[in-house]
Structures are given as C-alpha cells and as structure tokens.
PDB file of C-alpha atoms in Angstrom:
ATOM      1  CA  MET N   1      -2.493   5.538 -23.687  1.00 41.00           C
ATOM      2  CA  SER N   2      -0.548   8.832 -22.821  1.00 44.00           C
ATOM      3  CA  THR N   3       3.223   8.394 -21.788  1.00 44.00           C
ATOM      4  CA  SER N   4       1.796   9.669 -18.144  1.00 55.00           C
ATOM      5  CA  ALA N   5       0.097   6.401 -17.864  1.00 76.00           C
ATOM      6  CA  ALA N   6       3.777   4.464 -17.800  1.00 89.00           C
ATOM      7  CA  PRO N   7       4.732   2.656 -15.215  1.00 96.00           C
ATOM      8  CA  VAL N   8       7.851   3.995 -13.077  1.00 97.00           C
ATOM      9  CA  ASN N   9      10.603   1.443 -13.381  1.00 98.00           C
ATOM     10  CA  LEU N  10      12.698   1.551 -10.188  1.00 98.00           C
ATOM     11  CA  THR N  11      15.620   0.252 -11.854  1.00 97.00           C
ATOM     12  CA  ASP N  12      15.628   1.504 -15.133  1.00 97.00           C
ATOM     13  CA  ARG N  13      15.286   5.379 -13.243  1.00 98.00           C
ATOM     14  CA  LEU N  14      18.183   4.537 -10.950  1.00 98.00           C
ATOM     15  CA  ALA N  15      20.148   3.960 -14.288  1.00 98.00           C
ATOM     16  CA  GLN N  16      19.460   7.383 -15.663  1.00 97.00           C
ATOM     17  CA  PHE N  17      21.520   8.632 -12.864  1.00 97.00           C
ATOM     18  CA  SER N  18      24.776   8.422 -10.591  1.00 97.00           C
ATOM     19  CA  GLU N  19      24.957  11.395  -8.726  1.00 97.00           C
ATOM     20  CA  LEU N  20      24.998  10.838  -5.222  1.00 97.00           C
ATOM     21  CA  TRP N  21      23.094  12.133  -2.227  1.00 96.00           C
ATOM     22  CA  SER N  22      20.506  13.926  -4.904  1.00 96.00           C
ATOM     23  CA  GLN N  23      16.989  13.208  -4.873  1.00 97.00           C
ATOM     24  CA  LYS N  24      14.987  12.581  -8.119  1.00 98.00           C
ATOM     25  CA  LYS N  25      11.228  12.846  -8.526  1.00 97.00           C
ATOM     26  CA  VAL N  26       9.968   9.929 -10.125  1.00 97.00           C
ATOM     27  CA  ALA N  27       5.868  10.273  -9.218  1.00 97.00           C
ATOM     28  CA  ALA N  28       3.528  12.262  -7.547  1.00 97.00           C
ATOM     29  CA  LEU N  29       1.104  10.897  -5.369  1.00 97.00           C
ATOM     30  CA  ASN N  30      -1.082  13.863  -4.416  1.00 98.00           C
ATOM     31  CA  ASP N  31       0.853  16.349  -2.251  1.00 97.00           C
ATOM     32  CA  TYR N  32       3.453  13.940  -1.882  1.00 98.00           C
ATOM     33  CA  GLU N  33       6.317  12.950  -3.896  1.00 97.00           C
ATOM     34  CA  VAL N  34       8.168   9.459  -4.511  1.00 98.00           C
ATOM     35  CA  LYS N  35      12.323  10.321  -4.666  1.00 98.00           C
ATOM     36  CA  LEU N  36      15.184   8.126  -5.669  1.00 98.00           C
ATOM     37  CA  ALA N  37      18.519   8.715  -4.204  1.00 98.00           C
ATOM     38  CA  LYS N  38      22.182   6.874  -4.323  1.00 98.00           C
ATOM     39  CA  LEU N  39      23.714   6.987  -1.295  1.00 98.00           C
ATOM     40  CA  LYS N  40      27.108   6.632   0.092  1.00 98.00           C
ATOM     41  CA  GLY N  41      29.066   7.634   3.140  1.00 98.00           C
ATOM     42  CA  GLU N  42      27.495   9.505   5.771  1.00 97.00           C
ATOM     43  CA  PHE N  43      24.888  12.580   5.543  1.00 96.00           C
ATOM     44  CA  VAL N  44      24.306  15.026   8.293  1.00 96.00           C
ATOM     45  CA  TRP N  45      21.864  14.750  11.271  1.00 97.00           C
ATOM     46  CA  HIS N  46      18.832  16.373  10.777  1.00 96.00           C
ATOM     47  CA  SER N  47      15.061  15.759  11.203  1.00 96.00           C
ATOM     48  CA  HIS N  48      11.844  16.997   9.739  1.00 96.00           C
ATOM     49  CA  GLU N  49       9.543  19.112  12.234  1.00 96.00           C
ATOM     50  CA  ASP N  50       6.565  18.929  10.222  1.00 96.00           C
ATOM     51  CA  THR N  51       6.523  15.440   8.400  1.00 97.00           C
ATOM     52  CA  ASP N  52       7.476  11.724   8.967  1.00 98.00           C
ATOM     53  CA  GLU N  53       9.465  10.109   5.983  1.00 98.00           C
ATOM     54  CA  LEU N  54       9.690   6.958   4.230  1.00 98.00           C
ATOM     55  CA  ILE N  55      12.631   5.317   3.256  1.00 98.00           C
ATOM     56  CA  MET N  56      12.665   1.930   1.512  1.00 98.00           C
ATOM     57  CA  VAL N  57      16.140   0.131   0.474  1.00 98.00           C
ATOM     58  CA  ILE N  58      16.216  -0.492  -3.630  1.00 98.00           C
ATOM     59  CA  SER N  59      19.701  -2.088  -3.454  1.00 98.00           C
ATOM     60  CA  GLY N  60      22.851  -2.040  -1.125  1.00 98.00           C
ATOM     61  CA  ARG N  61      22.692  -1.348   2.615  1.00 98.00           C
ATOM     62  CA  LEU N  62      21.536   1.120   4.697  1.00 98.00           C
ATOM     63  CA  THR N  63      22.054   2.536   8.469  1.00 98.00           C
ATOM     64  CA  ILE N  64      20.075   5.186   9.800  1.00 98.00           C
ATOM     65  CA  ARG N  65      21.525   6.285  12.799  1.00 98.00           C
ATOM     66  CA  LEU N  66      18.502   7.690  15.424  1.00 97.00           C
ATOM     67  CA  ARG N  67      20.256   9.242  18.702  1.00 96.00           C
ATOM     68  CA  ASP N  68      19.125   6.117  20.815  1.00 94.00           C
ATOM     69  CA  GLY N  69      20.084   3.450  18.122  1.00 95.00           C
ATOM     70  CA  ASP N  70      20.559   2.441  14.517  1.00 96.00           C
ATOM     71  CA  VAL N  71      17.914   0.665  12.305  1.00 97.00           C
ATOM     72  CA  VAL N  72      19.564  -1.123   9.263  1.00 98.00           C
ATOM     73  CA  LEU N  73      17.626  -1.722   6.126  1.00 98.00           C
ATOM     74  CA  GLU N  74      18.555  -4.331   3.670  1.00 98.00           C
ATOM     75  CA  PRO N  75      16.574  -4.655   0.093  1.00 98.00           C
ATOM     76  CA  GLY N  76      13.087  -4.953   0.398  1.00 97.00           C
ATOM     77  CA  GLU N  77      12.981  -3.166   3.978  1.00 98.00           C
ATOM     78  CA  LEU N  78      11.351   0.225   4.540  1.00 98.00           C
ATOM     79  CA  PHE N  79      11.509   2.634   7.809  1.00 98.00           C
ATOM     80  CA  VAL N  80       9.728   5.433   8.751  1.00 98.00           C
ATOM     81  CA  VAL N  81      11.182   8.018  10.669  1.00 97.00           C
ATOM     82  CA  PRO N  82       8.948   9.938  12.420  1.00 97.00           C
ATOM     83  CA  ARG N  83       8.548  13.916  12.600  1.00 97.00           C
ATOM     84  CA  GLY N  84      11.360  15.690  14.877  1.00 97.00           C
ATOM     85  CA  VAL N  85      13.478  12.687  15.120  1.00 97.00           C
ATOM     86  CA  GLU N  86      16.790  13.348  14.407  1.00 97.00           C
ATOM     87  CA  HIS N  87      18.308  10.740  12.163  1.00 97.00           C
ATOM     88  CA  CYS N  88      21.677  10.468  10.192  1.00 97.00           C
ATOM     89  CA  THR N  89      21.820   8.037   6.958  1.00 98.00           C
ATOM     90  CA  VAL N  90      25.140   5.988   6.405  1.00 98.00           C
ATOM     91  CA  ALA N  91      25.812   3.802   3.505  1.00 98.00           C
ATOM     92  CA  ASP N  92      29.416   1.546   3.439  1.00 98.00           C
ATOM     93  CA  GLU N  93      28.299   0.763  -0.151  1.00 98.00           C
ATOM     94  CA  GLU N  94      26.496   2.728  -2.974  1.00 98.00           C
ATOM     95  CA  THR N  95      22.781   2.393  -1.840  1.00 98.00           C
ATOM     96  CA  ALA N  96      19.893   2.842  -3.859  1.00 98.00           C
ATOM     97  CA  ILE N  97      16.896   4.008  -1.608  1.00 98.00           C
ATOM     98  CA  LEU N  98      12.992   5.325  -2.667  1.00 98.00           C
ATOM     99  CA  LEU N  99      11.525   8.310  -0.108  1.00 98.00           C
ATOM    100  CA  LEU N 100       8.596   9.407   0.332  1.00 98.00           C
ATOM    101  CA  GLU N 101       7.217  12.694   1.751  1.00 97.00           C
ATOM    102  CA  PRO N 102       5.469  15.479   1.223  1.00 97.00           C
ATOM    103  CA  ALA N 103       6.689  17.787  -2.107  1.00 97.00           C
ATOM    104  CA  GLY N 104       9.397  19.992  -0.977  1.00 94.00           C
ATOM    105  CA  THR N 105      10.663  18.385   2.292  1.00 95.00           C
ATOM    106  CA  MET N 106      14.118  19.302   2.408  1.00 94.00           C
ATOM    107  CA  ASN N 107      16.704  16.532   2.292  1.00 95.00           C
ATOM    108  CA  THR N 108      18.519  18.257   5.287  1.00 95.00           C
ATOM    109  CA  GLY N 109      15.668  19.222   6.828  1.00 95.00           C
ATOM    110  CA  GLY N 110      16.202  21.909   9.377  1.00 90.00           C
ATOM    111  CA  ALA N 111      19.701  21.219   9.761  1.00 94.00           C
ATOM    112  CA  GLY N 112      20.856  23.025   6.541  1.00 92.00           C
ATOM    113  CA  GLY N 113      24.584  23.050   5.178  1.00 94.00           C
ATOM    114  CA  PRO N 114      26.550  22.439   2.448  1.00 93.00           C
ATOM    115  CA  MET N 115      24.650  18.722   1.498  1.00 93.00           C
ATOM    116  CA  THR N 116      21.228  20.991   1.523  1.00 95.00           C
ATOM    117  CA  LYS N 117      19.596  20.258  -1.827  1.00 94.00           C
ATOM    118  CA  ALA N 118      16.447  20.254  -3.587  1.00 95.00           C
ATOM    119  CA  ALA N 119      14.902  17.531  -5.071  1.00 96.00           C
ATOM    120  CA  GLU N 120      15.072  17.601  -8.793  1.00 95.00           C
ATOM    121  CA  ILE N 121      12.691  15.867 -11.787  1.00 95.00           C
ATOM    122  CA  LEU N 122      13.960  12.876 -13.521  1.00 92.00           C
ATOM    123  CA  GLY N 123      14.150  12.568 -17.239  1.00 74.00           C
TER     124      GLY N 123
ATOM    125  CA  MET W   1      15.414   0.588  20.597  1.00 41.00           C
ATOM    126  CA  SER W   2      11.790   0.418  20.652  1.00 44.00           C
ATOM    127  CA  THR W   3      10.289  -2.112  18.280  1.00 44.00           C
ATOM    128  CA  SER W   4       8.477   0.359  16.771  1.00 55.00           C
ATOM    129  CA  ALA W   5      11.887   1.229  15.318  1.00 76.00           C
ATOM    130  CA  ALA W   6      12.522  -2.133  13.647  1.00 89.00           C
ATOM    131  CA  PRO W   7      12.484  -1.770   9.828  1.00 96.00           C
ATOM    132  CA  VAL W   8       9.298  -3.398   7.909  1.00 97.00           C
ATOM    133  CA  ASN W   9      10.509  -6.143   5.710  1.00 98.00           C
ATOM    134  CA  LEU W  10       8.502  -6.437   2.635  1.00 98.00           C
ATOM    135  CA  THR W  11       9.297 -10.535   2.286  1.00 97.00           C
ATOM    136  CA  ASP W  12       8.857 -11.183   6.189  1.00 97.00           C
ATOM    137  CA  ARG W  13       5.524  -9.353   6.033  1.00 98.00           C
ATOM    138  CA  LEU W  14       3.919 -10.890   3.317  1.00 98.00           C
ATOM    139  CA  ALA W  15       4.545 -14.568   4.539  1.00 98.00           C
ATOM    140  CA  GLN W  16       2.615 -13.461   7.764  1.00 97.00           C
ATOM    141  CA  PHE W  17      -0.677 -13.607   5.510  1.00 97.00           C
ATOM    142  CA  SER W  18      -2.657 -15.782   2.887  1.00 97.00           C
ATOM    143  CA  GLU W  19      -5.684 -14.425   1.923  1.00 97.00           C
ATOM    144  CA  LEU W  20      -6.609 -12.676  -1.037  1.00 97.00           C
ATOM    145  CA  TRP W  21      -7.815  -9.345  -2.088  1.00 96.00           C
ATOM    146  CA  SER W  22      -7.166  -8.432   1.723  1.00 96.00           C
ATOM    147  CA  GLN W  23      -5.090  -5.253   2.633  1.00 97.00           C
ATOM    148  CA  LYS W  24      -2.546  -5.128   5.491  1.00 98.00           C
ATOM    149  CA  LYS W  25      -1.305  -2.293   7.163  1.00 97.00           C
ATOM    150  CA  VAL W  26       2.305  -2.487   7.961  1.00 97.00           C
ATOM    151  CA  ALA W  27       3.456   1.127   8.359  1.00 97.00           C
ATOM    152  CA  ALA W  28       2.381   4.783   8.777  1.00 97.00           C
ATOM    153  CA  LEU W  29       3.171   7.882   7.327  1.00 97.00           C
ATOM    154  CA  ASN W  30       1.784  10.922   8.713  1.00 98.00           C
ATOM    155  CA  ASP W  31      -1.919  10.143   7.439  1.00 97.00           C
ATOM    156  CA  TYR W  32      -1.109   7.924   4.760  1.00 98.00           C
ATOM    157  CA  GLU W  33      -0.680   3.850   5.349  1.00 97.00           C
ATOM    158  CA  VAL W  34       1.319   1.266   3.713  1.00 98.00           C
ATOM    159  CA  LYS W  35      -0.351  -1.533   3.054  1.00 98.00           C
ATOM    160  CA  LEU W  36       0.569  -5.033   1.148  1.00 98.00           C
ATOM    161  CA  ALA W  37      -2.150  -7.019  -0.514  1.00 98.00           C
ATOM    162  CA  LYS W  38      -2.053 -10.497  -2.149  1.00 98.00           C
ATOM    163  CA  LEU W  39      -4.219 -10.450  -5.508  1.00 98.00           C
ATOM    164  CA  LYS W  40      -5.475 -13.169  -7.938  1.00 98.00           C
ATOM    165  CA  GLY W  41      -8.161 -12.776 -10.611  1.00 98.00           C
ATOM    166  CA  GLU W  42     -10.088  -9.442 -11.490  1.00 97.00           C
ATOM    167  CA  PHE W  43     -10.999  -7.164  -8.993  1.00 96.00           C
ATOM    168  CA  VAL W  44     -14.029  -4.503  -9.346  1.00 96.00           C
ATOM    169  CA  TRP W  45     -13.850  -1.486 -11.472  1.00 97.00           C
ATOM    170  CA  HIS W  46     -13.781   1.789  -9.085  1.00 96.00           C
ATOM    171  CA  SER W  47     -12.076   5.053  -8.290  1.00 96.00           C
ATOM    172  CA  HIS W  48     -11.406   6.948  -5.349  1.00 96.00           C
ATOM    173  CA  GLU W  49     -12.412  10.510  -5.858  1.00 96.00           C
ATOM    174  CA  ASP W  50     -10.311  12.024  -2.932  1.00 96.00           C
ATOM    175  CA  THR W  51      -7.031  10.792  -3.617  1.00 97.00           C
ATOM    176  CA  ASP W  52      -4.275   9.504  -5.959  1.00 98.00           C
ATOM    177  CA  GLU W  53      -3.174   5.786  -4.907  1.00 98.00           C
ATOM    178  CA  LEU W  54      -0.005   4.362  -5.172  1.00 98.00           C
ATOM    179  CA  ILE W  55       0.559   0.722  -6.450  1.00 98.00           C
ATOM    180  CA  MET W  56       4.137  -1.121  -6.691  1.00 98.00           C
ATOM    181  CA  VAL W  57       4.324  -4.691  -7.368  1.00 98.00           C
ATOM    182  CA  ILE W  58       6.605  -6.707  -5.544  1.00 98.00           C
ATOM    183  CA  SER W  59       6.129 -10.036  -7.166  1.00 98.00           C
ATOM    184  CA  GLY W  60       3.893 -11.385  -9.581  1.00 98.00           C
ATOM    185  CA  ARG W  61       2.420  -9.365 -12.497  1.00 98.00           C
ATOM    186  CA  LEU W  62      -0.333  -6.756 -12.205  1.00 98.00           C
ATOM    187  CA  THR W  63      -2.555  -5.218 -14.899  1.00 98.00           C
ATOM    188  CA  ILE W  64      -4.196  -2.043 -14.198  1.00 98.00           C
ATOM    189  CA  ARG W  65      -7.154  -1.540 -16.562  1.00 98.00           C
ATOM    190  CA  LEU W  66      -7.720   1.943 -17.247  1.00 97.00           C
ATOM    191  CA  ARG W  67     -10.850   3.188 -19.467  1.00 96.00           C
ATOM    192  CA  ASP W  68      -8.452   4.252 -22.256  1.00 94.00           C
ATOM    193  CA  GLY W  69      -5.643   1.280 -21.811  1.00 95.00           C
ATOM    194  CA  ASP W  70      -3.858  -1.316 -19.472  1.00 96.00           C
ATOM    195  CA  VAL W  71      -0.934  -0.550 -17.243  1.00 97.00           C
ATOM    196  CA  VAL W  72       0.927  -3.725 -16.594  1.00 98.00           C
ATOM    197  CA  LEU W  73       3.313  -3.528 -13.859  1.00 98.00           C
ATOM    198  CA  GLU W  74       5.938  -6.143 -12.941  1.00 98.00           C
ATOM    199  CA  PRO W  75       8.091  -6.380  -9.829  1.00 98.00           C
ATOM    200  CA  GLY W  76      10.229  -3.190  -9.040  1.00 97.00           C
ATOM    201  CA  GLU W  77       7.559  -0.965 -11.182  1.00 98.00           C
ATOM    202  CA  LEU W  78       5.123   1.380  -9.479  1.00 98.00           C
ATOM    203  CA  PHE W  79       2.112   3.298 -10.872  1.00 98.00           C
ATOM    204  CA  VAL W  80       0.234   6.424  -9.258  1.00 98.00           C
ATOM    205  CA  VAL W  81      -3.828   6.113 -10.059  1.00 97.00           C
ATOM    206  CA  PRO W  82      -4.945   9.312 -10.719  1.00 97.00           C
ATOM    207  CA  ARG W  83      -7.923  10.396  -7.938  1.00 97.00           C
ATOM    208  CA  GLY W  84     -10.972   9.953  -9.840  1.00 97.00           C
ATOM    209  CA  VAL W  85      -9.614   7.772 -12.470  1.00 97.00           C
ATOM    210  CA  GLU W  86     -11.410   4.509 -13.205  1.00 97.00           C
ATOM    211  CA  HIS W  87      -9.562   1.228 -12.698  1.00 97.00           C
ATOM    212  CA  CYS W  88      -9.540  -2.263 -12.421  1.00 97.00           C
ATOM    213  CA  THR W  89      -6.644  -4.305 -11.240  1.00 98.00           C
ATOM    214  CA  VAL W  90      -6.106  -7.955 -12.914  1.00 98.00           C
ATOM    215  CA  ALA W  91      -3.411 -10.775 -11.590  1.00 98.00           C
ATOM    216  CA  ASP W  92      -3.244 -13.802 -13.563  1.00 98.00           C
ATOM    217  CA  GLU W  93      -0.739 -15.234 -11.098  1.00 98.00           C
ATOM    218  CA  GLU W  94      -0.816 -14.409  -7.622  1.00 98.00           C
ATOM    219  CA  THR W  95       0.818 -11.112  -7.021  1.00 98.00           C
ATOM    220  CA  ALA W  96       1.921  -9.051  -4.128  1.00 98.00           C
ATOM    221  CA  ILE W  97       1.446  -5.426  -4.096  1.00 98.00           C
ATOM    222  CA  LEU W  98       2.293  -2.646  -2.123  1.00 98.00           C
ATOM    223  CA  LEU W  99      -0.230   0.166  -1.659  1.00 98.00           C
ATOM    224  CA  LEU W 100       0.332   3.832  -0.442  1.00 98.00           C
ATOM    225  CA  GLU W 101      -2.881   6.055   0.215  1.00 97.00           C
ATOM    226  CA  PRO W 102      -4.493   8.006   2.875  1.00 97.00           C
ATOM    227  CA  ALA W 103      -5.388   5.919   5.908  1.00 97.00           C
ATOM    228  CA  GLY W 104      -9.415   4.855   5.403  1.00 94.00           C
ATOM    229  CA  THR W 105      -9.293   5.028   1.471  1.00 95.00           C
ATOM    230  CA  MET W 106     -11.171   1.899   1.120  1.00 94.00           C
ATOM    231  CA  ASN W 107     -10.326  -0.792  -1.335  1.00 96.00           C
ATOM    232  CA  THR W 108     -13.313  -0.512  -4.038  1.00 95.00           C
ATOM    233  CA  GLY W 109     -13.280   3.665  -3.657  1.00 95.00           C
ATOM    234  CA  GLY W 110     -17.049   4.616  -4.675  1.00 91.00           C
ATOM    235  CA  ALA W 111     -18.183   1.318  -5.951  1.00 94.00           C
ATOM    236  CA  GLY W 112     -18.985  -0.661  -2.975  1.00 92.00           C
ATOM    237  CA  GLY W 113     -20.592  -4.260  -3.478  1.00 94.00           C
ATOM    238  CA  PRO W 114     -19.143  -7.894  -1.792  1.00 93.00           C
ATOM    239  CA  MET W 115     -15.304  -7.012  -2.461  1.00 93.00           C
ATOM    240  CA  THR W 116     -15.379  -4.037  -0.133  1.00 95.00           C
ATOM    241  CA  LYS W 117     -13.239  -4.455   3.084  1.00 94.00           C
ATOM    242  CA  ALA W 118     -11.756  -2.513   5.182  1.00 95.00           C
ATOM    243  CA  ALA W 119      -7.897  -2.569   5.706  1.00 96.00           C
ATOM    244  CA  GLU W 120      -6.482  -4.644   8.256  1.00 95.00           C
ATOM    245  CA  ILE W 121      -3.527  -3.853  10.661  1.00 94.00           C
ATOM    246  CA  LEU W 122      -1.286  -6.999  10.056  1.00 92.00           C
ATOM    247  CA  GLY W 123       1.182  -8.466  13.009  1.00 74.00           C
TER     248      GLY W 123
END
C-alpha cells in the first residue's frame, strides 16, 4: 500500500495543530477539500457567493449565526450553509470542526479582513 | 428559522432506518450529496469512473478492499477512494458510514448487479 491509501484519523490530525481559525487540508475529493479547524471566540460575518459550505462539529459546540436565527451544532452534527447566505461562527469553548467545500474557498468569503487566511496542507 | 436550517444529527438520522446497503440522503452540498448507510457483510467489487468517493465511519469498523491492499476504517476515520479505483467494502459487524459524492453516483458504480440501488431521501 502507498501512504496515500492510509485512512485519515480525525482525532490524530487534530492533535497535529493548535492554531485557532486556521483551516488545515486533510483530504481531497475531486475538486473539493476536506479541512479541519479549531475555533474559539467569534469569526466575522461573511458569505460564499459561489458555493455551499458543509460544517460538521467533531468536538465542542458551534453556533452558526444566520441573519434569521442561530444553528447550534453539537459533536456528530452537521449543517450546510447555503451559498450566498451570510453567517458568523461562534464557539464559547474550543471547538473542532470538519469543513467541506471547493478547493480555494476562502475562510472569510467575500468579506476579507484580518482573519482572512488560505487553507494550509496539514502534515 | 425554517426547518431547512436545522442541523443534521447523524446519530438521530441513523436511528431512522435499519435497512442494510441502502444509501439515505441527509444533506446536499452544491451538486454533491451527504448520505448515510448501514453495512454488514461484503459488497461487490466496483469503481466509479467519474468521481472520487469519500467514506467516513461513524460506528463499527469498515474494511475497504483495494486491489493492492486493504484500508481499515474505525469510527472517526475517513478515506477517499479515488475515481477509477476498484474497491469492495466489507464489514464484519454492522457498521454505519457517511458517504459524500456527486448526486446520482450509483452504489455499485459501473458494476451493476442485484445490489444496485439508488439513494433515497431519508425522513
């Protein structure tokens, strides 16, 4: 077996970094990327005009603020933020998430600002 | 909030069905689908010529046989089967998985046969 045929263990990969609000690529699916991130605090309001965004909570608790209400995700729960929908993620405790969206999708969407950061390859 | 803005709880959704080898759609991401399935036993060798396939184990234990070796997935582990790569899934105990691939991807790829079944909307 080549090493590319190894499974991705989410817990192991999360142990490889501690930086908050930094997306780490762990797998590719066609032209989509599977990314991990650790969050604590509040992100910036933004939207992705060209794509939906899948967010799954692995540990902790995530509130996704939408303009018409909140979606709260516990571990083992996922939500797809539709394209064009403004959202803002908030985590009171450190929270680990899995993200899935097309490669090159920026974390702050069209909002920009100091928290804008390209995803990095992990490991 | 509209009901479409509710999170998808994987444990709750898995409790909604018991049928084996039947993919249940629980969310859409652009033209991709998030599906759940319960497996026990051995599937058929097949490949998907046009797409990669993401498989994540939620509970149980899954062996993905490839022509050059096995990939074994425990809960919290995922693997992307590259397009065109023959594979055969085997679960000794009942195993729950999450699948992510383009809408319309058939479970048996190009192999066909009696286990071929279109994905169904769950709930």
